[in-house]
Coordinates of C-alpha atoms in Angstrom, one line a residue:
X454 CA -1.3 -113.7 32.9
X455 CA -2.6 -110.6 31.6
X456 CA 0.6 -109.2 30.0
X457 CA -1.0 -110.6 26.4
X458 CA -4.1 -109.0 27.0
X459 CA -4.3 -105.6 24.8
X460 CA -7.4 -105.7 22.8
X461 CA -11.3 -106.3 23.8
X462 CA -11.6 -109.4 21.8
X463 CA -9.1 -111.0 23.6
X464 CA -9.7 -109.9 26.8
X465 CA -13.5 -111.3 25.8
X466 CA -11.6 -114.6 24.6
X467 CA -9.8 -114.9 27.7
X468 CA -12.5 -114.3 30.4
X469 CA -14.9 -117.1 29.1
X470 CA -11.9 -119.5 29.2
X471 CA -10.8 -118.7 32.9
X472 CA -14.7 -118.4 33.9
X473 CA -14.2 -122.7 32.6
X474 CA -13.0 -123.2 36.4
X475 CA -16.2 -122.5 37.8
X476 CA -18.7 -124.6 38.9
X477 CA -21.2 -125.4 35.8
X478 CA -23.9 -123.7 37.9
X479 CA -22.1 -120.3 38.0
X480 CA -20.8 -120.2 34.3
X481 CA -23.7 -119.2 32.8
X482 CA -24.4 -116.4 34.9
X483 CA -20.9 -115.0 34.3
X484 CA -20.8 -115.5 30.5
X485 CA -23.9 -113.7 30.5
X486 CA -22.5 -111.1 32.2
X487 CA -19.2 -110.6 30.3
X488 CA -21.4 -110.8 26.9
X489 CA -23.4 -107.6 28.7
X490 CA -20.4 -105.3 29.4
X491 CA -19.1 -106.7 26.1
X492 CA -21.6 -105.3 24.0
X493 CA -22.2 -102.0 26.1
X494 CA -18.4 -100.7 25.9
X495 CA -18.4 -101.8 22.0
X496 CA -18.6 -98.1 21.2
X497 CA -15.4 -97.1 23.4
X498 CA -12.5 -95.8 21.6
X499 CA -10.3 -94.3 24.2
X500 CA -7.6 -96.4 24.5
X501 CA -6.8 -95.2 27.7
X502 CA -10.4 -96.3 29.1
X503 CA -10.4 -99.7 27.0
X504 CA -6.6 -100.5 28.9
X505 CA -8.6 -99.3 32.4
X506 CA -11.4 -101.6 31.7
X507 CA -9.4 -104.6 30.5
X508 CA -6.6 -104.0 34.3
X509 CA -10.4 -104.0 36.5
X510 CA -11.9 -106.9 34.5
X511 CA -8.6 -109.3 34.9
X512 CA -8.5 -107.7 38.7
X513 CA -12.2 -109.1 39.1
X514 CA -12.0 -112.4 37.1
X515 CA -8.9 -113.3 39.2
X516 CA -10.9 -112.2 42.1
X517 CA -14.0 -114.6 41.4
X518 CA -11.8 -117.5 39.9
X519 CA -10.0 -117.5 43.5
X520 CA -12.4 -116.3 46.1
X521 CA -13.5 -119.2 49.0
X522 CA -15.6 -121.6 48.1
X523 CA -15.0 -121.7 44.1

C-alpha cells in the first residue's frame, strides 16, 4: 500500500482518500488534522525525516482506518 508513497504531496493525496472509509462524522476531524501537520512540516527538507514521517503517518492511518468500531 505504501510502497508508492515517496513524496509529501502524495502521501497528503493518499490519506484524504483512505480517511473516505470513515464515518462522515469523523472525516472532517481527520482532514483537518492531516491539512495541520501538512502545513507545519512544509518547511522539512531532510529527506530522512520526510521518509520517517510519511512510515508513522501510513502506520497511524492504517491504524484508525482498522481500529474496532470504524
Amino acid at each position: 500500500m505504501g510502497k508508492d508513497i515517496h513524496t509529501p504531496i502524495q502521501l497528503y493525496r493518499h490519506l484524504f482518500r483512505r480517511l473516505e472509509r470513515l464515518p462522515k462524522s469523523m472525516q472532517g476531524h481527520y482532514k483537518h488534522q492531516v491539512r495541520q501537520q501538512f502545513r507545519s512540516h512544509a518547511d522539512e527538507i531532510d529527506s530522512e525525516r520526510i521518509q520517517q514521517i510519511i512510515k508513522k503517518s501510513l502506520e497511524d492511518c492504517d491504524w484508525l482506518i482498522n481500529k474496532p468500531g470504524n
